[in-house]
JSON list of N, CA and C in Angstrom, two decimals:
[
{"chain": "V", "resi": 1, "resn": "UNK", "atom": "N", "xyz": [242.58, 74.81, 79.08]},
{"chain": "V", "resi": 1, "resn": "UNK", "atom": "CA", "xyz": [241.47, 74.54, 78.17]},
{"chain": "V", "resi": 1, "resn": "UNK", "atom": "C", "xyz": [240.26, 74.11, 78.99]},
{"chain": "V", "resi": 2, "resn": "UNK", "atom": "N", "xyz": [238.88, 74.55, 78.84]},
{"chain": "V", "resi": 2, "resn": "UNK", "atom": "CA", "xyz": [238.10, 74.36, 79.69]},
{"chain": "V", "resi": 2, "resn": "UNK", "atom": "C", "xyz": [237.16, 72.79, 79.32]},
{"chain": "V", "resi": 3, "resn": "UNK", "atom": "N", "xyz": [236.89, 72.00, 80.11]},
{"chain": "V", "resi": 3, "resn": "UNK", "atom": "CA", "xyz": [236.59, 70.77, 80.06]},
{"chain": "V", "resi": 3, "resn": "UNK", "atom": "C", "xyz": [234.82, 70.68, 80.31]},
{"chain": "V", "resi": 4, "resn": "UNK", "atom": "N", "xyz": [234.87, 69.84, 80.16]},
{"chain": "V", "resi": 4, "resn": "UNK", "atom": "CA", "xyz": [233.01, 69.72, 80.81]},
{"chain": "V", "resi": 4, "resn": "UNK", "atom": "C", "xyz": [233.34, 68.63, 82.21]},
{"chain": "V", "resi": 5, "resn": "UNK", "atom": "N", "xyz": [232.92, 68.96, 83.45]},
{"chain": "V", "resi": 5, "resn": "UNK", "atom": "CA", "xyz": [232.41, 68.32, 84.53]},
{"chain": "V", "resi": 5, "resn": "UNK", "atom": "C", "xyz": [231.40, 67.50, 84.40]},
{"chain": "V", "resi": 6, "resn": "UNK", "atom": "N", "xyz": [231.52, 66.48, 85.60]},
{"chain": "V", "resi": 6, "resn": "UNK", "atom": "CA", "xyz": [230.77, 65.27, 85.97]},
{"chain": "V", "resi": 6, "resn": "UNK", "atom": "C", "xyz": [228.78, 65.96, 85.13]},
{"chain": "V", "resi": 7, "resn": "UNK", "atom": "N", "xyz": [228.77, 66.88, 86.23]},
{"chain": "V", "resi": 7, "resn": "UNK", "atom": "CA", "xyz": [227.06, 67.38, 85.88]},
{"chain": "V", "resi": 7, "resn": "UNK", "atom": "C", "xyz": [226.90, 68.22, 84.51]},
{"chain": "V", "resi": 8, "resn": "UNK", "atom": "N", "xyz": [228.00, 68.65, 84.10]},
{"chain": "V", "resi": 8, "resn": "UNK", "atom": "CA", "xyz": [227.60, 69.41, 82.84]},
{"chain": "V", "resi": 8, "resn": "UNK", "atom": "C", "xyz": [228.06, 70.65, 82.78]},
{"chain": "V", "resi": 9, "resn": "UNK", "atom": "N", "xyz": [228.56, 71.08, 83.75]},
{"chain": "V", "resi": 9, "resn": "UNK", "atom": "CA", "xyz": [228.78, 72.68, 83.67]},
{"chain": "V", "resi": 9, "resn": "UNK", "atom": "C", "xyz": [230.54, 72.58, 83.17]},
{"chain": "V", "resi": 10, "resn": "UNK", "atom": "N", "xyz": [230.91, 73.67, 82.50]},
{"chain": "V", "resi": 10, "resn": "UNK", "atom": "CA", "xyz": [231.89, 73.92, 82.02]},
{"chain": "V", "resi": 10, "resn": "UNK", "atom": "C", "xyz": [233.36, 74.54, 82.96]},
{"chain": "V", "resi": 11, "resn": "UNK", "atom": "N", "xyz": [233.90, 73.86, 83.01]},
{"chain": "V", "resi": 11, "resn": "UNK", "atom": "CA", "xyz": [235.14, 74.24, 84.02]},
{"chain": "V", "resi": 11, "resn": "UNK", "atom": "C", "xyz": [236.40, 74.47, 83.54]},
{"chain": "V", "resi": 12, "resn": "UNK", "atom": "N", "xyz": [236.78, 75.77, 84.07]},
{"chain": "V", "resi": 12, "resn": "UNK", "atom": "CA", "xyz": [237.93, 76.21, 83.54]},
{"chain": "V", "resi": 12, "resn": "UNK", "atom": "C", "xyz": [239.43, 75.58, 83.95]},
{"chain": "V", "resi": 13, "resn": "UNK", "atom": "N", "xyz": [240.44, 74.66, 83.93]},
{"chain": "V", "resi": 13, "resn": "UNK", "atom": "CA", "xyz": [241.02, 73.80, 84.97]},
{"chain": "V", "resi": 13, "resn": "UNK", "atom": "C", "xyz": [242.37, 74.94, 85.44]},
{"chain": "V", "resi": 14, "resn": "UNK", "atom": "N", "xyz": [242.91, 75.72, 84.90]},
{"chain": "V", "resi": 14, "resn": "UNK", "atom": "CA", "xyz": [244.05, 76.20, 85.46]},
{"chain": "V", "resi": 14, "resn": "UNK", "atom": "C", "xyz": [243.67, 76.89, 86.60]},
{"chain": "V", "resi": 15, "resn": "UNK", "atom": "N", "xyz": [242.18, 78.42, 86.23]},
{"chain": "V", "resi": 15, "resn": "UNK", "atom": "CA", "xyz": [241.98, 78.98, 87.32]},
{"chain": "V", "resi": 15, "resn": "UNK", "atom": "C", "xyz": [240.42, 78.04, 88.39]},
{"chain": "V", "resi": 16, "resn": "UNK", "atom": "N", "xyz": [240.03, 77.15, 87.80]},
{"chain": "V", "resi": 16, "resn": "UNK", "atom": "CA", "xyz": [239.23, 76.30, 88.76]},
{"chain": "V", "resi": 16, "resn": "UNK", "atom": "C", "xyz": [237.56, 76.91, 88.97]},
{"chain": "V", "resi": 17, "resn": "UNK", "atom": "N", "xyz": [237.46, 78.17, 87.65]},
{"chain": "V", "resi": 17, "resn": "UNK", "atom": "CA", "xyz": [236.31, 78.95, 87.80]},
{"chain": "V", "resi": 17, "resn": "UNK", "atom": "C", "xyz": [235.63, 77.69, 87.17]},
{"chain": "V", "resi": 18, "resn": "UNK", "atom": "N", "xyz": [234.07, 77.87, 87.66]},
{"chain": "V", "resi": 18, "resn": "UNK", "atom": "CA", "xyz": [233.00, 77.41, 86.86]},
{"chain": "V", "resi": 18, "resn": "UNK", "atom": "C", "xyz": [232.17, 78.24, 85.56]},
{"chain": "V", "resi": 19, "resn": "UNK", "atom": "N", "xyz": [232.10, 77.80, 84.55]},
{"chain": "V", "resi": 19, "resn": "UNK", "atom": "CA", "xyz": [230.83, 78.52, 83.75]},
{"chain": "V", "resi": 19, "resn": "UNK", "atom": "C", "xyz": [229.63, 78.12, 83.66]},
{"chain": "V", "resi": 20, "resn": "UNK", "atom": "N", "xyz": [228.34, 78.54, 83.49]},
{"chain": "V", "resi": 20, "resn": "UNK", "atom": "CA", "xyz": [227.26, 77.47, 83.98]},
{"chain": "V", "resi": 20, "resn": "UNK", "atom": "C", "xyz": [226.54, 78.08, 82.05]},
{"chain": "V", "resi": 21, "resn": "UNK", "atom": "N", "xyz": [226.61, 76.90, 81.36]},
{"chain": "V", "resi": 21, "resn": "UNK", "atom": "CA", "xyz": [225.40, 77.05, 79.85]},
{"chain": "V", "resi": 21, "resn": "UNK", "atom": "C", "xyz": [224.81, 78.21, 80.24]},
{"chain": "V", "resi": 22, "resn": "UNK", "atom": "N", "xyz": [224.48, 78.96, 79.31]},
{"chain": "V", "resi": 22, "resn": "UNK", "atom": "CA", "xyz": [223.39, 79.69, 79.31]},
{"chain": "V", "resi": 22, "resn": "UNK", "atom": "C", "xyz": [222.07, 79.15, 78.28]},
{"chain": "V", "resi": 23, "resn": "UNK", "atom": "N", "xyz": [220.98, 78.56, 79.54]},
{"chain": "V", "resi": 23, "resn": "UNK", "atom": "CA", "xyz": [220.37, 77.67, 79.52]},
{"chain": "V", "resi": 23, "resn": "UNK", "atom": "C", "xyz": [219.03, 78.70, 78.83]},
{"chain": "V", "resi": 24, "resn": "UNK", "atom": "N", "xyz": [218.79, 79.97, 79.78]},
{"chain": "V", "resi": 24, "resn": "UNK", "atom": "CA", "xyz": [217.32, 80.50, 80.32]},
{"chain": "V", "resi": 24, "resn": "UNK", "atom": "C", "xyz": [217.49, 81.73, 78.98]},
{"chain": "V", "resi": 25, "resn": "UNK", "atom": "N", "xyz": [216.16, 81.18, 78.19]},
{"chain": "V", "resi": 25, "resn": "UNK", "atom": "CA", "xyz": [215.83, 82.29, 77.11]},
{"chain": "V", "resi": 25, "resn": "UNK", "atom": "C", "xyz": [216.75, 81.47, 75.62]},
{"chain": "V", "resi": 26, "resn": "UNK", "atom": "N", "xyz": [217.11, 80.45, 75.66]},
{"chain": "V", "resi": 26, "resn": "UNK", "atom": "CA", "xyz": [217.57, 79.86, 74.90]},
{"chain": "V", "resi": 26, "resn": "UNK", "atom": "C", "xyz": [216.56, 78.43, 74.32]},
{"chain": "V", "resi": 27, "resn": "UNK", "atom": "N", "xyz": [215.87, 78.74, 73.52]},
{"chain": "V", "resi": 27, "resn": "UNK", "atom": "CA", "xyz": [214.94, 77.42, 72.55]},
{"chain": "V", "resi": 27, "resn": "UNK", "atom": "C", "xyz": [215.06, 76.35, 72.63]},
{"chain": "V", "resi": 28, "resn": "UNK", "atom": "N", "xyz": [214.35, 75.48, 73.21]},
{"chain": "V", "resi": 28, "resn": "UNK", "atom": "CA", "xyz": [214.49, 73.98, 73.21]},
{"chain": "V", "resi": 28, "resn": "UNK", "atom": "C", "xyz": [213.78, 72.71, 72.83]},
{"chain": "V", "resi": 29, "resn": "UNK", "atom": "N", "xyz": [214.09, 72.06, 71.89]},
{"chain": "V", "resi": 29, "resn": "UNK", "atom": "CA", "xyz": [213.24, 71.60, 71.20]},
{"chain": "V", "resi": 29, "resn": "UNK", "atom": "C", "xyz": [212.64, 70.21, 71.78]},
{"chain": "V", "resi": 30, "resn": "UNK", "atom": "N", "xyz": [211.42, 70.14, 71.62]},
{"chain": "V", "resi": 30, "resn": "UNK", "atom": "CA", "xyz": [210.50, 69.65, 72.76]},
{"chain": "V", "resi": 30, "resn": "UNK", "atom": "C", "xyz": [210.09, 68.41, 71.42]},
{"chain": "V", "resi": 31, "resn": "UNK", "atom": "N", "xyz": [210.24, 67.07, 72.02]},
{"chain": "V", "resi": 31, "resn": "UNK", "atom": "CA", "xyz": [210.14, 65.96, 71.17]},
{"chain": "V", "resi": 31, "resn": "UNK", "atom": "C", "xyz": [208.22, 65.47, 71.20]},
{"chain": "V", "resi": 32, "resn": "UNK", "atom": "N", "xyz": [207.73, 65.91, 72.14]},
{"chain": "V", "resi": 32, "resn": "UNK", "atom": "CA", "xyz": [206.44, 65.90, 72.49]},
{"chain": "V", "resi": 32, "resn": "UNK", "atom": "C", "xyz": [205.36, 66.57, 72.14]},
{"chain": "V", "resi": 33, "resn": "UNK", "atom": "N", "xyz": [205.84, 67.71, 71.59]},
{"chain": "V", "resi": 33, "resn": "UNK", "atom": "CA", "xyz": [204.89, 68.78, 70.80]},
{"chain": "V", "resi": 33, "resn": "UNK", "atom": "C", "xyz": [203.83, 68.30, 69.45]},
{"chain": "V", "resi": 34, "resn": "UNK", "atom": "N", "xyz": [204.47, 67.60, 68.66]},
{"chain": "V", "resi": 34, "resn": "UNK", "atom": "CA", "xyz": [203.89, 67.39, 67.38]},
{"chain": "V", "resi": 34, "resn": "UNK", "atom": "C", "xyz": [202.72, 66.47, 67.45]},
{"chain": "V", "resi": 35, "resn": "UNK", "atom": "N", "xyz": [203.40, 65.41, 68.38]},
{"chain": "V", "resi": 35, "resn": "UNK", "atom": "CA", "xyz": [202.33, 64.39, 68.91]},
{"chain": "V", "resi": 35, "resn": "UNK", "atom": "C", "xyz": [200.89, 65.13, 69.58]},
{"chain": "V", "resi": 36, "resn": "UNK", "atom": "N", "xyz": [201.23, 65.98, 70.54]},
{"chain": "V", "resi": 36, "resn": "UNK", "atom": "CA", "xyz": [200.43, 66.72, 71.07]},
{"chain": "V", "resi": 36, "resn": "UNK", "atom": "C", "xyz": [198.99, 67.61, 70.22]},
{"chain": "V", "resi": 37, "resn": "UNK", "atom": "N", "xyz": [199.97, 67.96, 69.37]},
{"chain": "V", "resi": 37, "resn": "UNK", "atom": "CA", "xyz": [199.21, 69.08, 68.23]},
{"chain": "V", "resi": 37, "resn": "UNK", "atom": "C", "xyz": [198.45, 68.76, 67.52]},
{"chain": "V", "resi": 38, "resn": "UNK", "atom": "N", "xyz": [198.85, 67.17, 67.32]},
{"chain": "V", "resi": 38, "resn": "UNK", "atom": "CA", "xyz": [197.63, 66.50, 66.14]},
{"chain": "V", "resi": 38, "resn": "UNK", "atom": "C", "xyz": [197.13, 65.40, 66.45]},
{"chain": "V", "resi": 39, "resn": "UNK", "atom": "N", "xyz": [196.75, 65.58, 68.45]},
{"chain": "V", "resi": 39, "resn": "UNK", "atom": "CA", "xyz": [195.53, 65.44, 68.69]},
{"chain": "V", "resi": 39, "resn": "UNK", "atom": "C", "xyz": [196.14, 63.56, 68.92]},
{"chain": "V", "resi": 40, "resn": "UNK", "atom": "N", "xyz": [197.52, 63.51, 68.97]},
{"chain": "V", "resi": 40, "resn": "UNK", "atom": "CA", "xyz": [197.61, 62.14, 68.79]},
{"chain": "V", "resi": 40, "resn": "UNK", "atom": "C", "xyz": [198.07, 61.66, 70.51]},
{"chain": "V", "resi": 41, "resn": "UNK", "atom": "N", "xyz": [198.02, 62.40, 71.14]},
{"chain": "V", "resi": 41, "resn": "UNK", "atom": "CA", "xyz": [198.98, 62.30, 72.92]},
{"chain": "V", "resi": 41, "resn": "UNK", "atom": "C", "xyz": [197.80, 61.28, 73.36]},
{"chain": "V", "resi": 42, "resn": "UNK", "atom": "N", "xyz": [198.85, 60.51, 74.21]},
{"chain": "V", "resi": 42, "resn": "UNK", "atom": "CA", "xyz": [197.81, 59.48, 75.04]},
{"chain": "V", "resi": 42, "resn": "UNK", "atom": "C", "xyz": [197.89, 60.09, 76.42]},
{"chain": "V", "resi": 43, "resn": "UNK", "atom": "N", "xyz": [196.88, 60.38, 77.17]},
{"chain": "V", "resi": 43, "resn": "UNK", "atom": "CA", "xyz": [196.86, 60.47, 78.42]},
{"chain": "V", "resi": 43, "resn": "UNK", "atom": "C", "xyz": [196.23, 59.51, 79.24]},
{"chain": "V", "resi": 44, "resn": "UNK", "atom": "N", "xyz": [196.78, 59.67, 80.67]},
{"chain": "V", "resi": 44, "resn": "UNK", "atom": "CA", "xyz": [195.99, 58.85, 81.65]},
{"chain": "V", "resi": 44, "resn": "UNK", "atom": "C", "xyz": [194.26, 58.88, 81.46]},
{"chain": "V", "resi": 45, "resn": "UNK", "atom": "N", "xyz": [193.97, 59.28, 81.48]},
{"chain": "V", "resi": 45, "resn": "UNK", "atom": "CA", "xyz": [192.24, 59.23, 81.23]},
{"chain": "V", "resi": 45, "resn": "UNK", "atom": "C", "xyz": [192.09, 58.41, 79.94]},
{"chain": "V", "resi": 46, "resn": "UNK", "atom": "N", "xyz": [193.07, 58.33, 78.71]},
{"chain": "V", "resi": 46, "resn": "UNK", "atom": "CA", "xyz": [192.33, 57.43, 78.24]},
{"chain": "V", "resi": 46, "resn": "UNK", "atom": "C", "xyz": [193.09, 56.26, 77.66]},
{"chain": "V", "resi": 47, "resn": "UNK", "atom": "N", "xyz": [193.23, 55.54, 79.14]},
{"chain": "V", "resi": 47, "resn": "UNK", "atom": "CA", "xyz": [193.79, 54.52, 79.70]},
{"chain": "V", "resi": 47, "resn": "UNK", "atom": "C", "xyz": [192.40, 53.60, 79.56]},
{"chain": "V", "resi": 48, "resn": "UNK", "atom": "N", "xyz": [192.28, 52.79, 79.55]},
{"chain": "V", "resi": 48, "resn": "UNK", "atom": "CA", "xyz": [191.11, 51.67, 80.07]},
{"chain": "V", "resi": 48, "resn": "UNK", "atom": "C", "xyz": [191.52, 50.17, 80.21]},
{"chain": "V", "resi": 49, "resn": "UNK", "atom": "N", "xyz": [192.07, 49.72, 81.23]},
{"chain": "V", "resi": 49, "resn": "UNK", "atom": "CA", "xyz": [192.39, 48.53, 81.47]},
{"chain": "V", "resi": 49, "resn": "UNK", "atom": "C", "xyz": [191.66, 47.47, 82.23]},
{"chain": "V", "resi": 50, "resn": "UNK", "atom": "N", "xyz": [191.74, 46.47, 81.80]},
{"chain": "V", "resi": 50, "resn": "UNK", "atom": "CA", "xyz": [190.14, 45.63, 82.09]},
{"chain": "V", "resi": 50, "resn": "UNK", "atom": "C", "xyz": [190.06, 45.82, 83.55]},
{"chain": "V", "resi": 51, "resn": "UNK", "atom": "N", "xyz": [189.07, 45.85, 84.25]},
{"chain": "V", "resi": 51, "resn": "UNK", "atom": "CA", "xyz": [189.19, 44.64, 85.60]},
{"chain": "V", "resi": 51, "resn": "UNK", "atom": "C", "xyz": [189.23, 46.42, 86.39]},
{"chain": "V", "resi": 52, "resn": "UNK", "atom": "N", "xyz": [188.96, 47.04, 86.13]},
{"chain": "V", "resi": 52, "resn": "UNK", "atom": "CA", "xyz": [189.03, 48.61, 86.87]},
{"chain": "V", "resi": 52, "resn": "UNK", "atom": "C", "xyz": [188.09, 48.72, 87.23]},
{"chain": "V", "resi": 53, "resn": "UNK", "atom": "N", "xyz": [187.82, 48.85, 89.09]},
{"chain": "V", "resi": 53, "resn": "UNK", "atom": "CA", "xyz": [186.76, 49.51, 89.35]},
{"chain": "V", "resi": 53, "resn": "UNK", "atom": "C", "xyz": [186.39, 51.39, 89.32]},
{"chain": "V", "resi": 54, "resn": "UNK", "atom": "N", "xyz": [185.35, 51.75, 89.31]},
{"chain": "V", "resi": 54, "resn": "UNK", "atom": "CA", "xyz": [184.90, 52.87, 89.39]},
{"chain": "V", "resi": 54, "resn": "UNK", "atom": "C", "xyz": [184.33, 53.46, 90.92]},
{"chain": "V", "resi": 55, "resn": "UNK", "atom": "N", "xyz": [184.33, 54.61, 90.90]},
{"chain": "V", "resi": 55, "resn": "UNK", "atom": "CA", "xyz": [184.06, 55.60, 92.24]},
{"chain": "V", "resi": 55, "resn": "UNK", "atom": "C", "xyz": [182.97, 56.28, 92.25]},
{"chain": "V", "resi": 56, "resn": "UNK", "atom": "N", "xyz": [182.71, 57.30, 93.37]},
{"chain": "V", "resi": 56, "resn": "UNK", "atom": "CA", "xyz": [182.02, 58.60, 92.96]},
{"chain": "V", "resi": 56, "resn": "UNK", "atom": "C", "xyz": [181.76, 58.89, 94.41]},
{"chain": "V", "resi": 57, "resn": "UNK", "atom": "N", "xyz": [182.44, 60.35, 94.13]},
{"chain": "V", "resi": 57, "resn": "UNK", "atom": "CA", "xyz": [182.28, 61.14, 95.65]},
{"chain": "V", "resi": 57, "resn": "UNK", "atom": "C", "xyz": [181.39, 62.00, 95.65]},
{"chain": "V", "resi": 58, "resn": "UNK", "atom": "N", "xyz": [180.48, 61.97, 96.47]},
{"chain": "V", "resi": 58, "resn": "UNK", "atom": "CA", "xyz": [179.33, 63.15, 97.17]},
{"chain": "V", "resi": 58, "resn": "UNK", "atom": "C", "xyz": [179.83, 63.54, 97.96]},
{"chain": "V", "resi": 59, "resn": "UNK", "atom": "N", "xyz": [179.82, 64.79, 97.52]},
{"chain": "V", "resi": 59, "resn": "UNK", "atom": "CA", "xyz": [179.73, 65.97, 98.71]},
{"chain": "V", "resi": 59, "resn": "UNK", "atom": "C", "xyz": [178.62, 66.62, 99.25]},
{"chain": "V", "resi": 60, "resn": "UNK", "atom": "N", "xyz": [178.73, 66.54, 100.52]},
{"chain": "V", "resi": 60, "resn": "UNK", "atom": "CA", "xyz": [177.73, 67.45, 101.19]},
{"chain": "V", "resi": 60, "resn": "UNK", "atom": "C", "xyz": [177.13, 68.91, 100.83]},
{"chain": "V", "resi": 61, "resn": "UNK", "atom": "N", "xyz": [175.78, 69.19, 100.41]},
{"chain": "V", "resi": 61, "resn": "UNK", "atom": "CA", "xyz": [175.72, 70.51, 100.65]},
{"chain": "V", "resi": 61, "resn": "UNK", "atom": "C", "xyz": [174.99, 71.14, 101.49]},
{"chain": "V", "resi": 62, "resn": "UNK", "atom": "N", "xyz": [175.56, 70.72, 103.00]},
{"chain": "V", "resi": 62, "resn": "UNK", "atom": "CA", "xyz": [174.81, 70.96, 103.99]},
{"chain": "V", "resi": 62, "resn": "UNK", "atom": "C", "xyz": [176.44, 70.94, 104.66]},
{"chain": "V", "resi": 63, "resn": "UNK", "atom": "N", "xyz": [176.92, 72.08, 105.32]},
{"chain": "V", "resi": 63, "resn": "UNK", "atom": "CA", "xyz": [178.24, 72.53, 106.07]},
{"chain": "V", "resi": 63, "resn": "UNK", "atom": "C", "xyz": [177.56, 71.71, 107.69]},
{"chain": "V", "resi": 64, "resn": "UNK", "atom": "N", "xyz": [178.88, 70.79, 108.09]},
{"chain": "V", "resi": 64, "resn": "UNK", "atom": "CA", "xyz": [178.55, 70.05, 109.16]},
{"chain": "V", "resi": 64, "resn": "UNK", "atom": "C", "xyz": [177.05, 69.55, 109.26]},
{"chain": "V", "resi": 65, "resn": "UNK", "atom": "N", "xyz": [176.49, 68.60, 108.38]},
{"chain": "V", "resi": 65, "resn": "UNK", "atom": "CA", "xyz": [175.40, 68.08, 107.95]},
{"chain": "V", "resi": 65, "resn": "UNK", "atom": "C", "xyz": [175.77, 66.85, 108.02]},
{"chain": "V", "resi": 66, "resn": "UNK", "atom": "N", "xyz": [174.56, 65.69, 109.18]},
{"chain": "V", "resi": 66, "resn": "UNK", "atom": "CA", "xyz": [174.64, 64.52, 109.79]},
{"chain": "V", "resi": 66, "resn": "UNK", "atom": "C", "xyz": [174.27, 63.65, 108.45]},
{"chain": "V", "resi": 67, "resn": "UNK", "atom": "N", "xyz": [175.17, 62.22, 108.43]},
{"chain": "V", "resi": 67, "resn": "UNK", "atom": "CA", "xyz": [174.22, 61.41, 107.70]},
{"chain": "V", "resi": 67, "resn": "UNK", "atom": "C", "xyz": [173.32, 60.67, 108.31]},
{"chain": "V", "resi": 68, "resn": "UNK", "atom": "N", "xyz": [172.02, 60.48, 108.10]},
{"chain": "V", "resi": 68, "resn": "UNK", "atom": "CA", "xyz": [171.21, 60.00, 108.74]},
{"chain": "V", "resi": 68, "resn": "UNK", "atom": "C", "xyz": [170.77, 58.12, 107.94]},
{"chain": "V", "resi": 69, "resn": "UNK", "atom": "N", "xyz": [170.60, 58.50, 106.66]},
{"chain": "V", "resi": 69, "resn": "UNK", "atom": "CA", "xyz": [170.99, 56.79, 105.97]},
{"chain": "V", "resi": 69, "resn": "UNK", "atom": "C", "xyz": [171.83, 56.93, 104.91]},
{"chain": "V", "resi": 70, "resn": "UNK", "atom": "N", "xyz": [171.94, 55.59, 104.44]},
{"chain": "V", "resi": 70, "resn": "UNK", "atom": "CA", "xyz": [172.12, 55.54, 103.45]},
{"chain": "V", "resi": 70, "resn": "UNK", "atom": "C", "xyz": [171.82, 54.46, 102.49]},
{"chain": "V", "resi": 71, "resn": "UNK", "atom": "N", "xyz": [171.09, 54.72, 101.53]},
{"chain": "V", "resi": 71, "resn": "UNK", "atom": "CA", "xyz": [170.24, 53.75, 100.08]},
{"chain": "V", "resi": 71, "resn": "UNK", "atom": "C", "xyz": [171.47, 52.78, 99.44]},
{"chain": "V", "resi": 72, "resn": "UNK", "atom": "N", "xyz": [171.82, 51.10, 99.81]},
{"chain": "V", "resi": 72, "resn": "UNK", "atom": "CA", "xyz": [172.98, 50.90, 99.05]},
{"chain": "V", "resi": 72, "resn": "UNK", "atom": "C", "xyz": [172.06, 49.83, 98.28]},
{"chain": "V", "resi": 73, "resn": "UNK", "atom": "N", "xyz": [170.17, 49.91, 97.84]},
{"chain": "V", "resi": 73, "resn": "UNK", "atom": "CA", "xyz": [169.69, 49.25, 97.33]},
{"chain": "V", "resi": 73, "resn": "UNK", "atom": "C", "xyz": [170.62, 48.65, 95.75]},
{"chain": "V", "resi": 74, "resn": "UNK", "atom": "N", "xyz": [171.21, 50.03, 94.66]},
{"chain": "V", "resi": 74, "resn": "UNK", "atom": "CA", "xyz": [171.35, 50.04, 93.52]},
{"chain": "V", "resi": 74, "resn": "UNK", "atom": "C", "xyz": [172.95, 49.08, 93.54]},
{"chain": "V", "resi": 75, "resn": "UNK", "atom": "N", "xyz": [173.25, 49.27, 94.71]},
{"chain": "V", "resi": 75, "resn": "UNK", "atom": "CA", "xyz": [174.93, 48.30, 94.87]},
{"chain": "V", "resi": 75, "resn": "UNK", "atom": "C", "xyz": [175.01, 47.13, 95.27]},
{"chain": "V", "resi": 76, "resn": "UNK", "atom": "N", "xyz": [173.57, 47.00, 95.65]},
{"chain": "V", "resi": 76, "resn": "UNK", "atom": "CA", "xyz": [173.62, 45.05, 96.38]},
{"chain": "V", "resi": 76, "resn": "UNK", "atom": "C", "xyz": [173.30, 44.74, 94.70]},
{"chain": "V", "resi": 77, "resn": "UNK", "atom": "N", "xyz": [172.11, 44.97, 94.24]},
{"chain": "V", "resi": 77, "resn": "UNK", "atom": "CA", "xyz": [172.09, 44.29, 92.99]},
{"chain": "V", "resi": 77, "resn": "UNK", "atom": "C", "xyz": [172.86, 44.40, 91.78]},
{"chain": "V", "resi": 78, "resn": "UNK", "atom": "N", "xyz": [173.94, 45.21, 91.85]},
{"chain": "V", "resi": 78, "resn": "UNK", "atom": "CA", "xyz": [174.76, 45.19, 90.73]},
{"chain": "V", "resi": 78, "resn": "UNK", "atom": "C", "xyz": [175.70, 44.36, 90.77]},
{"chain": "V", "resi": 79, "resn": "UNK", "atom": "N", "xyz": [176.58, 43.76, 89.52]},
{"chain": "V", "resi": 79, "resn": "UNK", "atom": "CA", "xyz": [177.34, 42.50, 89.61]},
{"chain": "V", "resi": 79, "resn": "UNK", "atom": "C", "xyz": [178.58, 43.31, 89.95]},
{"chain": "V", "resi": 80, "resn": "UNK", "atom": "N", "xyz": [178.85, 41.74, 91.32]},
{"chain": "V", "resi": 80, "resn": "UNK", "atom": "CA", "xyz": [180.12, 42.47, 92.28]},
{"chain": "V", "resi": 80, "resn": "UNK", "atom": "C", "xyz": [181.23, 41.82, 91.77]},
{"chain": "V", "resi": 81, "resn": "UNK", "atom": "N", "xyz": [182.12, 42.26, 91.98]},
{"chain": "V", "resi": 81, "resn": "UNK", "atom": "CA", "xyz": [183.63, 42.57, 91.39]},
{"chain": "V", "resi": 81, "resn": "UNK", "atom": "C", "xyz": [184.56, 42.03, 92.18]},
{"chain": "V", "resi": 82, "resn": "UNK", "atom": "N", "xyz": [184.30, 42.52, 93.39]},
{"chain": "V", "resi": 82, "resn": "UNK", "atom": "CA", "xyz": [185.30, 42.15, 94.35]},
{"chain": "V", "resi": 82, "resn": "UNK", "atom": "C", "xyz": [185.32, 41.09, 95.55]}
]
């Protein structure tokens, strides 16, 4: 009589064959969908937890282009954080 193994696959015990589910092309019902659909899913982006600083990357559009200064007038006067 064939048993189920440790991982899941189906084993036959006299001749010692394996059967493996037939998994692929078979429907699976996804507990996450509905939430999704009506707009109700929380994602990382709209996370907001106090006390988070913010970024912002410039990129060059000048290929191997020197920096020559840089303006950190607007960051001394803003209230610091850290």
């Amino acid at each position: 009589m064939p048993s189920f193994a440790s991982d899941r696959t189906l084993v036959d015990a006299p001749t010692g064959s394996v059967f493996v589910p037939v998994v692929v092309g078979t429907p699976v019902e996804r507990i996450e969908d509905w939430r999704l659909l009506r707009g109700r899913g929380t994602f990382v982006d709209d996370l907001q937890p106090e006390g988070v600083l913010h970024a912002a990357i410039l990129r060059s559009t000048v290929a191997h282009g020197r920096i020559l200064s840089i303006d950190v007038g607007a960051a001394r006067v803003a209230p610091k954080y850290c």
